[in-house]
Coordinates of C-alpha atoms in Angstrom, one line a residue:
X1 CA -40.2 59.2 -55.8
X2 CA -43.3 60.8 -57.5
X3 CA -44.8 61.0 -54.0
X4 CA -41.8 63.0 -52.8
X5 CA -42.2 65.5 -55.6
X6 CA -46.0 65.8 -55.1
X7 CA -45.4 66.7 -51.4
X8 CA -43.3 69.6 -52.5
X9 CA -40.0 68.3 -51.4
X10 CA -36.9 69.4 -53.3
X11 CA -35.3 66.9 -55.7
X12 CA -32.4 67.4 -58.2
X13 CA -33.1 67.9 -61.8
X14 CA -33.2 64.6 -63.7
X15 CA -34.3 62.5 -60.7
X16 CA -33.0 58.9 -61.0
X17 CA -35.3 56.0 -61.1
X18 CA -33.4 53.5 -58.9
X19 CA -30.6 53.3 -56.4
X20 CA -28.0 52.3 -58.9
X21 CA -28.6 55.4 -61.1
X22 CA -27.9 58.0 -58.4
X23 CA -25.0 60.3 -59.3
X24 CA -23.3 60.3 -55.9
X25 CA -20.8 63.0 -56.9
X26 CA -23.6 65.4 -57.6
X27 CA -25.3 64.4 -54.4
X28 CA -22.2 65.1 -52.4
X29 CA -21.6 68.4 -54.1
X30 CA -25.2 69.5 -53.4
X31 CA -24.9 68.7 -49.7
X32 CA -21.4 70.2 -49.5
X33 CA -22.6 73.6 -50.9
X34 CA -25.4 73.8 -48.4
X35 CA -23.2 72.9 -45.5
X36 CA -20.7 75.6 -46.5
X37 CA -23.5 78.2 -46.5
X38 CA -24.6 77.0 -43.1
X39 CA -21.0 77.3 -41.8
X40 CA -20.7 80.8 -43.2
X41 CA -23.9 81.9 -41.6
X42 CA -22.7 80.5 -38.3
X43 CA -19.4 82.4 -38.5
X44 CA -21.4 85.6 -39.2
X45 CA -23.7 84.9 -36.2
X46 CA -26.8 85.0 -38.5
X47 CA -28.8 82.4 -36.6
X48 CA -32.0 83.1 -38.4
X49 CA -30.3 82.2 -41.7
X50 CA -28.7 79.2 -40.1
X51 CA -32.1 77.8 -39.1
X52 CA -33.5 78.5 -42.6
X53 CA -30.6 76.8 -44.4
X54 CA -30.7 73.8 -42.0
X55 CA -34.4 73.4 -42.8
X56 CA -33.7 73.6 -46.5
X57 CA -30.9 71.0 -46.3
X58 CA -32.9 68.5 -44.3
X59 CA -35.7 68.7 -46.9
X60 CA -33.5 68.3 -49.9
X61 CA -33.4 65.0 -51.8
X62 CA -29.6 65.0 -52.0
X63 CA -29.3 65.1 -48.2
X64 CA -31.8 62.3 -47.8
X65 CA -30.0 60.1 -50.3
X66 CA -26.6 60.9 -48.6
X67 CA -28.1 60.0 -45.2
X68 CA -29.4 56.7 -46.3
X69 CA -26.2 55.8 -48.1
X70 CA -24.2 56.6 -44.9
X71 CA -26.3 54.3 -42.9
X72 CA -26.4 51.5 -45.5
X73 CA -22.7 51.5 -46.1
X74 CA -21.8 51.4 -42.4
X75 CA -20.9 48.0 -41.0
X76 CA -23.6 48.7 -38.3
X77 CA -26.2 48.3 -41.0
X78 CA -26.0 44.5 -40.4
X79 CA -27.4 45.2 -36.9
X80 CA -31.1 45.9 -36.9
X81 CA -33.1 47.8 -34.3
X82 CA -36.3 46.8 -32.5
X83 CA -38.2 46.5 -35.8
X84 CA -35.6 43.9 -37.1
X85 CA -35.6 45.6 -40.5
X86 CA -32.4 45.6 -42.6
X87 CA -31.7 47.4 -45.9
X88 CA -30.1 44.5 -47.6
X89 CA -31.1 45.4 -51.2
X90 CA -30.8 48.5 -53.4
X91 CA -34.6 48.6 -53.7
X92 CA -34.9 48.8 -49.9
X93 CA -32.5 51.7 -49.7
X94 CA -34.2 53.5 -52.6
X95 CA -37.5 53.2 -50.8
X96 CA -35.9 54.4 -47.6
X97 CA -35.1 57.8 -49.2
X98 CA -38.7 58.5 -49.7
X99 CA -39.6 57.7 -46.1
X100 CA -37.3 60.3 -44.6
X101 CA -40.0 62.9 -43.8
X102 CA -40.4 65.3 -40.9
X103 CA -44.2 65.3 -40.9
X104 CA -45.6 62.3 -39.0
X105 CA -42.1 61.1 -38.0
X106 CA -42.1 59.1 -34.7
X107 CA -38.9 57.3 -33.8
X108 CA -39.1 53.8 -32.3
X109 CA -37.4 52.9 -29.0
X110 CA -33.8 51.9 -29.1
X111 CA -32.8 48.3 -28.6
X112 CA -30.6 48.2 -25.5
X113 CA -27.5 46.0 -25.4
X114 CA -24.6 46.0 -23.0
X115 CA -20.9 45.6 -24.0
X116 CA -18.1 44.9 -21.6
X117 CA -15.7 47.7 -20.5
X118 CA -12.0 47.3 -19.7
X119 CA -12.7 47.7 -15.9
X120 CA -15.1 44.8 -15.9
X121 CA -18.3 46.9 -16.0
X122 CA -20.7 47.0 -18.9
X123 CA -21.4 50.0 -21.1
X124 CA -25.1 50.5 -22.2
X125 CA -25.5 50.8 -26.0
X126 CA -28.7 51.9 -27.7
X127 CA -29.3 50.6 -31.2
X128 CA -31.8 52.7 -33.2
X129 CA -33.7 51.3 -36.2
X130 CA -32.2 51.9 -39.6
X131 CA -34.9 54.5 -40.4
X132 CA -34.1 56.4 -37.2
X133 CA -30.4 56.2 -37.9
X134 CA -31.0 57.7 -41.4
X135 CA -33.0 60.5 -39.9
X136 CA -30.2 61.2 -37.4
X137 CA -27.7 61.2 -40.2
X138 CA -29.9 63.6 -42.2
X139 CA -30.1 66.1 -39.3
X140 CA -26.4 65.6 -38.5
X141 CA -25.6 66.9 -42.0
X142 CA -27.2 70.2 -41.0
X143 CA -25.8 70.3 -37.4
X144 CA -22.1 69.5 -38.1
X145 CA -21.3 72.8 -39.9
X146 CA -22.6 74.6 -36.8
X147 CA -20.9 72.4 -34.2
X148 CA -17.6 72.6 -36.1
X149 CA -17.8 76.4 -36.2
X150 CA -18.4 76.6 -32.4
X151 CA -16.1 73.9 -31.2
X152 CA -13.1 74.4 -28.9
X153 CA -9.8 74.4 -30.8
X154 CA -8.4 71.4 -28.8
X155 CA -11.5 69.2 -28.9
X156 CA -10.6 66.1 -30.9
X157 CA -13.4 63.5 -30.3
X158 CA -15.8 62.5 -33.1
X159 CA -14.9 65.4 -35.3
X160 CA -14.0 65.4 -39.0
X161 CA -10.3 64.7 -39.6
X162 CA -9.5 64.7 -35.9
X163 CA -8.4 61.7 -33.8
X164 CA -6.9 60.5 -30.6
X165 CA -3.5 60.9 -32.1
X166 CA -4.2 64.7 -32.5
X167 CA -5.1 64.9 -28.9
X168 CA -1.9 63.1 -27.9
X169 CA 0.2 65.4 -30.1
X170 CA -1.4 68.5 -28.6
X171 CA -0.6 67.2 -25.1
X172 CA 3.0 66.7 -26.3
X173 CA 3.1 70.3 -27.4
X174 CA 1.7 71.5 -24.0
X175 CA 3.9 69.3 -21.7
X176 CA 7.1 68.4 -23.5
X177 CA 9.3 71.4 -22.7
X178 CA 11.1 71.9 -19.5
X179 CA 9.2 75.1 -18.8
X180 CA 5.9 73.5 -19.6
X181 CA 3.2 72.9 -16.9
X182 CA 4.2 70.4 -14.2
X183 CA 0.7 69.5 -13.0
X184 CA -2.3 67.9 -14.7
X185 CA -6.0 67.6 -13.8
X186 CA -6.9 64.2 -15.2
X187 CA -10.7 64.4 -15.5
X188 CA -13.5 62.0 -16.5
X189 CA -17.2 62.8 -16.6
X190 CA -19.4 60.3 -14.8
X191 CA -21.8 58.6 -17.3
X192 CA -21.7 61.6 -19.7
X193 CA -23.9 60.1 -22.4
X194 CA -26.4 58.8 -19.8
X195 CA -26.8 62.0 -17.8
X196 CA -26.8 65.0 -20.1
X197 CA -29.8 67.2 -19.3
X198 CA -32.5 67.0 -22.0
X199 CA -33.7 70.5 -21.1
X200 CA -30.2 71.9 -21.7
X201 CA -29.9 70.1 -25.0
X202 CA -33.3 71.3 -26.2
X203 CA -32.5 74.9 -25.3
X204 CA -28.9 75.0 -26.7
X205 CA -28.5 72.6 -29.6
X206 CA -28.9 74.5 -32.9
X207 CA -31.2 72.1 -34.7
X208 CA -34.9 71.2 -35.1
X209 CA -36.2 71.1 -31.4
X210 CA -39.2 68.9 -32.2
X211 CA -37.1 66.2 -33.9
X212 CA -34.5 66.4 -31.1
X213 CA -37.0 66.0 -28.4
X214 CA -38.5 63.0 -30.1
X215 CA -35.1 61.3 -30.2
X216 CA -34.3 62.1 -26.6
X217 CA -37.7 60.8 -25.3
X218 CA -37.9 57.7 -27.6
X219 CA -37.0 55.3 -24.7
X220 CA -35.3 52.0 -24.9
X221 CA -36.4 48.3 -24.9
X222 CA -34.4 45.8 -22.9
X223 CA -35.5 42.2 -22.5
X224 CA -38.9 43.0 -23.9
X225 CA -39.5 45.8 -21.4
X226 CA -39.9 49.5 -22.3
X227 CA -37.9 52.0 -20.3
X228 CA -38.5 55.8 -20.5
X229 CA -35.5 58.1 -21.0
X230 CA -35.5 61.2 -18.9
X231 CA -31.8 62.2 -19.4
X232 CA -28.8 61.4 -21.6
X233 CA -28.3 60.7 -25.3
X234 CA -28.1 57.1 -26.4
X235 CA -24.7 55.7 -27.1
X236 CA -25.1 54.1 -30.5
X237 CA -27.0 56.8 -32.2
X238 CA -25.2 58.5 -35.1
X239 CA -25.9 62.0 -33.8
X240 CA -25.2 61.3 -30.1
X241 CA -21.4 62.1 -30.2
X242 CA -22.0 65.4 -31.8
X243 CA -24.7 66.3 -29.2
X244 CA -22.2 65.5 -26.5
X245 CA -19.6 67.6 -28.2
X246 CA -22.1 70.5 -28.4
X247 CA -22.8 70.2 -24.7
X248 CA -19.1 70.3 -23.8
X249 CA -18.1 73.0 -26.2
X250 CA -16.9 76.0 -24.3
X251 CA -15.0 74.0 -21.7
X252 CA -11.7 75.4 -23.1
X253 CA -12.7 78.9 -24.3
X254 CA -14.9 79.8 -21.4
X255 CA -12.4 78.6 -18.8
X256 CA -9.7 80.8 -20.4
X257 CA -12.1 83.8 -20.4
X258 CA -13.0 83.1 -16.7
X259 CA -9.3 83.0 -15.6
X260 CA -8.4 86.1 -17.6
X261 CA -11.3 88.0 -16.0
X262 CA -10.5 86.9 -12.5
X263 CA -6.7 86.7 -12.5
X264 CA -5.6 88.9 -15.4
X265 CA -4.2 88.1 -18.8
X266 CA -0.5 88.0 -17.8
X267 CA -1.1 85.8 -14.7
X268 CA -3.3 83.4 -16.7
X269 CA -0.5 83.0 -19.2
X270 CA 2.0 82.2 -16.5
X271 CA -0.4 79.6 -15.0
X272 CA -0.1 77.6 -18.3
X273 CA -3.6 76.3 -18.2
X274 CA -4.4 74.3 -21.3
X275 CA -7.4 72.0 -22.1
X276 CA -7.2 69.0 -24.3
X277 CA -10.5 67.0 -24.7
X278 CA -11.5 63.9 -26.5
X279 CA -15.3 63.3 -26.2
X280 CA -16.0 63.2 -22.5
X281 CA -12.4 62.6 -21.4
X282 CA -10.3 65.7 -20.9
X283 CA -7.0 66.8 -19.4
X284 CA -6.2 70.3 -18.0
X285 CA -2.6 71.4 -17.4
X286 CA -1.5 73.9 -14.8
X287 CA 1.7 75.3 -13.3
X288 CA 0.7 74.6 -9.7
X289 CA -1.7 72.1 -8.0
X290 CA -3.4 75.0 -6.2
X291 CA -4.6 76.7 -9.3
X292 CA -6.1 73.4 -10.6
X293 CA -7.7 72.5 -7.2
X294 CA -9.0 76.0 -6.2
X295 CA -9.7 77.7 -9.5
X296 CA -10.0 75.3 -12.4
X297 CA -11.8 72.3 -10.8
X298 CA -14.6 74.3 -9.1
X299 CA -15.3 76.1 -12.3
X300 CA -15.4 72.8 -14.3
X301 CA -17.8 71.3 -11.8
X302 CA -20.1 74.3 -12.2
X303 CA -19.8 74.2 -16.0
X304 CA -20.8 70.6 -16.0
X305 CA -23.6 70.9 -13.4
X306 CA -25.5 73.3 -15.7
X307 CA -25.6 70.4 -18.2
X308 CA -26.6 67.8 -15.6
X309 CA -23.2 66.3 -15.5
X310 CA -20.6 65.6 -12.7
X311 CA -17.0 64.6 -12.5
X312 CA -16.2 61.0 -11.7
X313 CA -14.6 61.0 -8.2
X314 CA -12.7 57.7 -8.9
X315 CA -11.2 58.8 -12.2
X316 CA -10.6 62.5 -11.5
X317 CA -7.3 63.4 -9.9
X318 CA -4.5 66.0 -9.9
X319 CA -1.1 64.5 -10.6
X320 CA 2.5 65.7 -11.1
X321 CA 4.1 64.9 -14.4
X322 CA 6.9 63.0 -12.6
X323 CA 4.2 60.6 -11.5
X324 CA 2.5 60.5 -14.9
X325 CA -1.1 59.8 -16.0
X326 CA -3.0 57.6 -18.5
X327 CA -5.0 59.2 -21.3
X328 CA -6.6 57.5 -24.4
X329 CA -4.5 54.3 -23.9
X330 CA -1.2 56.1 -23.4
X331 CA 0.9 56.9 -20.4
X332 CA 2.3 60.5 -20.2
X333 CA 5.2 60.9 -17.8
X334 CA 8.3 63.0 -17.4
X335 CA 11.6 61.2 -16.7
X336 CA 14.2 63.6 -15.4
X337 CA 12.4 66.4 -17.1
X338 CA 11.9 64.6 -20.5
X339 CA 8.4 63.7 -21.6
X340 CA 7.8 60.2 -22.8
X341 CA 4.5 58.9 -24.2
X342 CA 4.2 55.1 -24.0
X343 CA 1.3 52.5 -24.4
X344 CA -0.3 52.3 -20.9
X345 CA 0.1 49.1 -19.0
X346 CA -3.7 48.8 -18.7
X347 CA -4.1 49.1 -22.4
X348 CA -1.4 46.5 -23.2
X349 CA -2.9 44.1 -20.6
X350 CA -6.4 44.4 -22.0
X351 CA -5.1 43.9 -25.6
X352 CA -3.1 40.8 -24.6
X353 CA -6.2 39.3 -22.9
X354 CA -8.2 39.7 -26.1
X355 CA -5.4 38.0 -28.1
X356 CA -5.3 35.1 -25.6
X357 CA -9.1 34.7 -25.8
X358 CA -8.9 34.4 -29.6
X359 CA -6.1 31.9 -29.4
X360 CA -7.9 29.9 -26.7
X361 CA -11.1 29.9 -28.6
X362 CA -9.4 28.4 -31.7
X363 CA -7.4 25.5 -30.2
X364 CA -8.5 23.2 -33.1
X365 CA -8.5 25.8 -35.9
X366 CA -6.2 25.7 -38.9
X367 CA -3.1 27.9 -38.7
X368 CA -4.3 30.0 -41.6
X369 CA -7.6 30.8 -39.9
X370 CA -5.9 31.8 -36.7
X371 CA -3.6 34.1 -38.6
X372 CA -6.5 35.7 -40.3
X373 CA -8.3 36.3 -37.0
X374 CA -5.2 37.7 -35.2
X375 CA -3.6 39.9 -37.9
X376 CA -6.3 42.7 -37.9
X377 CA -6.1 42.9 -34.1
X378 CA -2.3 43.0 -34.0
X379 CA -2.0 45.4 -36.9
X380 CA -4.6 47.8 -35.4
X381 CA -3.0 47.8 -31.9
X382 CA 0.4 48.4 -33.3
X383 CA -0.6 51.2 -35.7
X384 CA -2.5 52.9 -32.9
X385 CA 0.6 53.1 -30.8
X386 CA 3.2 53.6 -33.5
X387 CA 3.4 57.4 -33.1
X388 CA 4.7 57.1 -29.5
X389 CA 7.7 55.7 -27.7
X390 CA 6.4 52.1 -28.1
X391 CA 9.4 50.1 -29.3
X392 CA 10.0 48.4 -25.9
X393 CA 6.2 47.7 -25.5
X394 CA 6.1 46.2 -29.0
X395 CA 9.0 43.9 -28.3
X396 CA 7.4 42.8 -25.0
X397 CA 4.0 42.2 -26.7
X398 CA 5.7 40.2 -29.5
X399 CA 7.3 38.0 -27.0
X400 CA 4.1 37.4 -25.1
X401 CA 2.2 36.5 -28.2
X402 CA 5.0 34.2 -29.4
X403 CA 4.8 32.2 -26.1
X404 CA 1.0 32.0 -26.4
X405 CA 1.3 30.7 -29.9
X406 CA 4.0 28.2 -28.9
X407 CA 1.7 26.8 -26.2
X408 CA -1.1 26.6 -28.8
X409 CA 1.1 24.7 -31.2
X410 CA 2.6 22.3 -28.6
X411 CA -0.9 21.5 -27.2
X412 CA -2.0 20.3 -30.7
X413 CA 0.8 17.7 -31.0
X414 CA 1.5 16.4 -27.5
X415 CA 3.4 13.4 -28.9
X416 CA 5.8 15.4 -31.0
X417 CA 9.1 17.0 -29.9
X418 CA 9.8 20.7 -30.0
X419 CA 11.8 20.6 -33.2
X420 CA 9.0 18.9 -35.1
X421 CA 6.5 21.6 -33.9
X422 CA 8.9 24.4 -34.8
X423 CA 9.3 23.2 -38.4
X424 CA 5.5 22.7 -38.8
X425 CA 4.3 26.1 -37.6
X426 CA 7.4 28.4 -37.7
X427 CA 9.8 29.4 -40.4
X428 CA 12.8 31.6 -41.2
X429 CA 12.0 34.6 -43.5
X430 CA 15.0 36.7 -44.5
X431 CA 16.8 37.6 -41.3
X432 CA 13.8 36.8 -39.1
X433 CA 13.5 33.4 -37.3
X434 CA 10.6 31.8 -35.6
X435 CA 8.0 33.5 -38.0
X436 CA 4.5 32.1 -37.4
X437 CA 3.2 31.4 -40.9
X438 CA 2.0 28.9 -43.5
X439 CA 1.2 28.6 -47.2
X440 CA -2.3 29.6 -48.1
X441 CA -4.5 29.6 -51.2
X442 CA -6.2 32.7 -52.6
X443 CA -9.4 32.9 -54.6
X444 CA -7.6 32.2 -57.8
X445 CA -6.2 28.9 -56.4
X446 CA -2.7 30.4 -56.2
X447 CA -0.5 29.5 -53.3
X448 CA 1.2 32.3 -51.3
X449 CA 3.0 32.7 -48.0
X450 CA 0.8 34.0 -45.1
X451 CA 2.5 35.0 -41.8
X452 CA 1.5 36.6 -38.5
X453 CA 1.8 40.4 -38.4
X454 CA 5.0 41.4 -36.6
X455 CA 4.3 43.9 -33.9
X456 CA 8.0 44.4 -33.1
X457 CA 8.6 45.1 -36.8
X458 CA 6.2 48.1 -36.8
X459 CA 7.9 51.4 -37.6
X460 CA 7.6 54.3 -35.1
X461 CA 6.3 57.3 -37.1
X462 CA 5.6 60.7 -35.7
X463 CA 2.0 61.9 -36.1
X464 CA 1.3 65.2 -37.9
X465 CA -1.2 67.0 -35.8
X466 CA -4.2 68.8 -37.4
X467 CA -4.2 72.5 -37.2
X468 CA -6.2 73.7 -34.2
X469 CA -8.1 76.3 -36.3
X470 CA -9.0 73.8 -39.0
X471 CA -12.6 74.1 -40.1
X472 CA -13.8 71.3 -42.5
X473 CA -16.6 73.5 -44.0
X474 CA -14.4 76.5 -44.7
X475 CA -13.7 76.8 -48.5
X476 CA -10.4 78.5 -47.8
X477 CA -9.2 75.3 -46.0
X478 CA -10.6 72.8 -48.6
X479 CA -7.2 72.0 -50.0
X480 CA -5.6 71.5 -46.6
X481 CA -8.5 69.2 -45.5
X482 CA -8.2 67.0 -48.7
X483 CA -4.4 66.7 -48.3
X484 CA -4.9 65.8 -44.6
X485 CA -7.5 63.1 -45.4
X486 CA -5.5 61.5 -48.1
X487 CA -2.2 61.5 -46.1
X488 CA -3.9 59.8 -43.2
X489 CA -5.7 57.3 -45.3
X490 CA -2.5 56.4 -47.1
X491 CA -0.8 55.9 -43.7
X492 CA -3.6 53.5 -42.6
X493 CA -3.2 51.6 -45.8
X494 CA 0.6 51.5 -45.6
X495 CA 0.6 47.8 -44.4
X496 CA -0.9 47.0 -47.8
X497 CA 1.4 49.0 -50.2
X498 CA -0.6 48.1 -53.2
X499 CA -3.8 49.5 -51.7
X500 CA -1.9 52.7 -50.7
X501 CA -0.7 53.1 -54.4
X502 CA -4.2 52.6 -55.7
X503 CA -5.6 55.1 -53.1
X504 CA -3.0 57.7 -54.0
X505 CA -3.5 57.2 -57.8
X506 CA -7.3 57.6 -57.4
X507 CA -6.8 60.7 -55.2
X508 CA -8.7 59.0 -52.4
X509 CA -11.9 58.7 -54.5
X510 CA -14.0 55.7 -55.4
X511 CA -13.6 54.7 -59.1
X512 CA -17.4 54.5 -59.6
X513 CA -19.1 57.3 -57.7
X514 CA -16.0 59.6 -57.2
X515 CA -16.9 59.9 -53.5
X516 CA -14.3 59.9 -50.8
X517 CA -12.9 56.6 -49.6
X518 CA -12.8 56.8 -45.8
X519 CA -12.6 54.4 -42.8
X520 CA -16.3 54.9 -42.3
X521 CA -17.2 53.9 -45.9
X522 CA -14.6 51.2 -46.2
X523 CA -13.4 50.0 -49.6
X524 CA -13.1 46.9 -51.8
X525 CA -10.3 45.9 -54.2
X526 CA -12.0 45.3 -57.6
X527 CA -10.5 43.7 -60.7
X528 CA -11.7 45.5 -63.8
X529 CA -11.2 42.4 -65.9
X530 CA -12.2 39.5 -63.7
X531 CA -9.6 37.0 -62.7
X532 CA -11.8 34.1 -63.9
X533 CA -11.8 35.7 -67.4
X534 CA -8.0 36.0 -67.4
X535 CA -7.6 39.3 -65.8
X536 CA -4.2 39.9 -64.1
X537 CA -3.5 40.9 -60.5
X538 CA -1.4 43.9 -61.6
X539 CA -2.3 47.4 -60.3
X540 CA -3.3 48.4 -63.8
X541 CA -6.3 46.0 -63.6
X542 CA -7.4 47.0 -60.1
X543 CA -9.3 49.9 -58.5
X544 CA -10.6 50.7 -55.0
X545 CA -14.4 51.0 -54.7
X546 CA -17.0 51.6 -52.0
X547 CA -18.5 48.2 -51.0
X548 CA -21.9 49.4 -52.2
X549 CA -20.4 50.6 -55.5
X550 CA -18.8 47.2 -55.9
X551 CA -22.2 45.6 -55.7
X552 CA -23.4 48.1 -58.3
X553 CA -20.6 47.1 -60.7
X554 CA -21.2 43.3 -60.5
X555 CA -25.0 43.3 -60.4
X556 CA -26.2 46.5 -62.1
X557 CA -23.7 47.2 -64.8
X558 CA -21.9 50.3 -63.2
X559 CA -18.5 51.0 -64.8
X560 CA -15.4 51.6 -62.8
X561 CA -13.1 54.2 -64.3
X562 CA -9.4 53.4 -64.1
X563 CA -7.4 56.6 -63.2
X564 CA -4.1 57.3 -65.0
X565 CA -1.0 56.5 -63.0
X566 CA 1.5 59.3 -62.8

């Protein structure tokens, strides 16, 4: 840290001496203040000031500490890059803060891996080193306030407090009425992350051009061979989704301006052209197929060509709402003029294949282990689809999974009759019969009932869409953003009611560092008085902590402050 100060880089007053002494609340506040100033300068169009503030932020000690923490707390920190280095100790993370310097920085190539896609193809993924990920996180702190201020209103992918459910809700608004648009251009960009023009990004992304060029030209290593990168941003980099969003910003606003200039304001309004985008997937509505084919599609192709991108011919089509289309795992279709949104058949089939693979791979496993493996999958799929008309799909999926588990149970006891198998693996709980469950033992050697998550029992709950004009770095919308984050996190925790109560009582903040608890950071359930010392399992003896803060409590003497329940 002394080296940092000698080099003239900014550090907060009272610089801590180790990772466990960092005041994360102060760090977050320092970063937030700078980001708000960048967002304000962006809104005023003062790009000289934006550049100066970005430079100041990326050189600040608080931003560097925040970037290292984001990378270290992410689950991806367990996956190393080409250098095979992991930050497994607080000392390693502390040293990493001092190494985040612009001068002399040279990113290492990305480690190339391929992951399977739903259509049988493989998606290339580039894994940067932890140091390069931290540098990307550092510069993303300075880029996000600008990208959020220049984003399209109905762009929902990889943005703060925006999700696929918001995109679905916006499409419902655009298509649900009888007088809504009847035609849709369902579009997909061919290899978006792999083909974005480097020249366009360097000219148009409002960030340090030298650093950006180094990332774009870093190359990849696959099977020991180095491959140069002439186009695209690597999928797997922290900053890559934001770069793609910056490249596609303007698709909605510029298209509207083009149509108004060519056809007039009144005619454009009657054509009911609306754009809803999630990352590189987008949908454009229209009143007639002719306007989508002759006006909208050619303009979109020209818009993308400037950025080195093209539409996928196999996935791009113009459809009538009576025929319906799939988007983000849902099927949107009008039945006798009424819009229904359901889980798509393709999504349900892919999910069921994954469930069967898990069941098939654990033929000899204990029932308890199988339930632990399946429950996160079942709960995640059900909660993803619970805001739509999914009751019939849930019932059908529940029946399919029951049959798969019945075959799993019967196979284990070929000499036993069906009644014996039913009594061993299934039980009646309340008014529910054939519940797949067993008794398990927790860490305190207490026995409790464990059962498979019931997809048909998932409640259908309407999603509350984020405001289109919401800006996460606008101080005037600070309260709305906090309420939105807490409401959505409480909804995700609803399957664990005790976690939801703890989260609400702590106002969504970690009990140690007072930083926000999010899906990205994750959380641990900590007992203030340990169970082995006689502490109870009551809510009054428990708090939610960041996983890293949990380590600080147990190994470095940090204190978790219990909030007062109201």
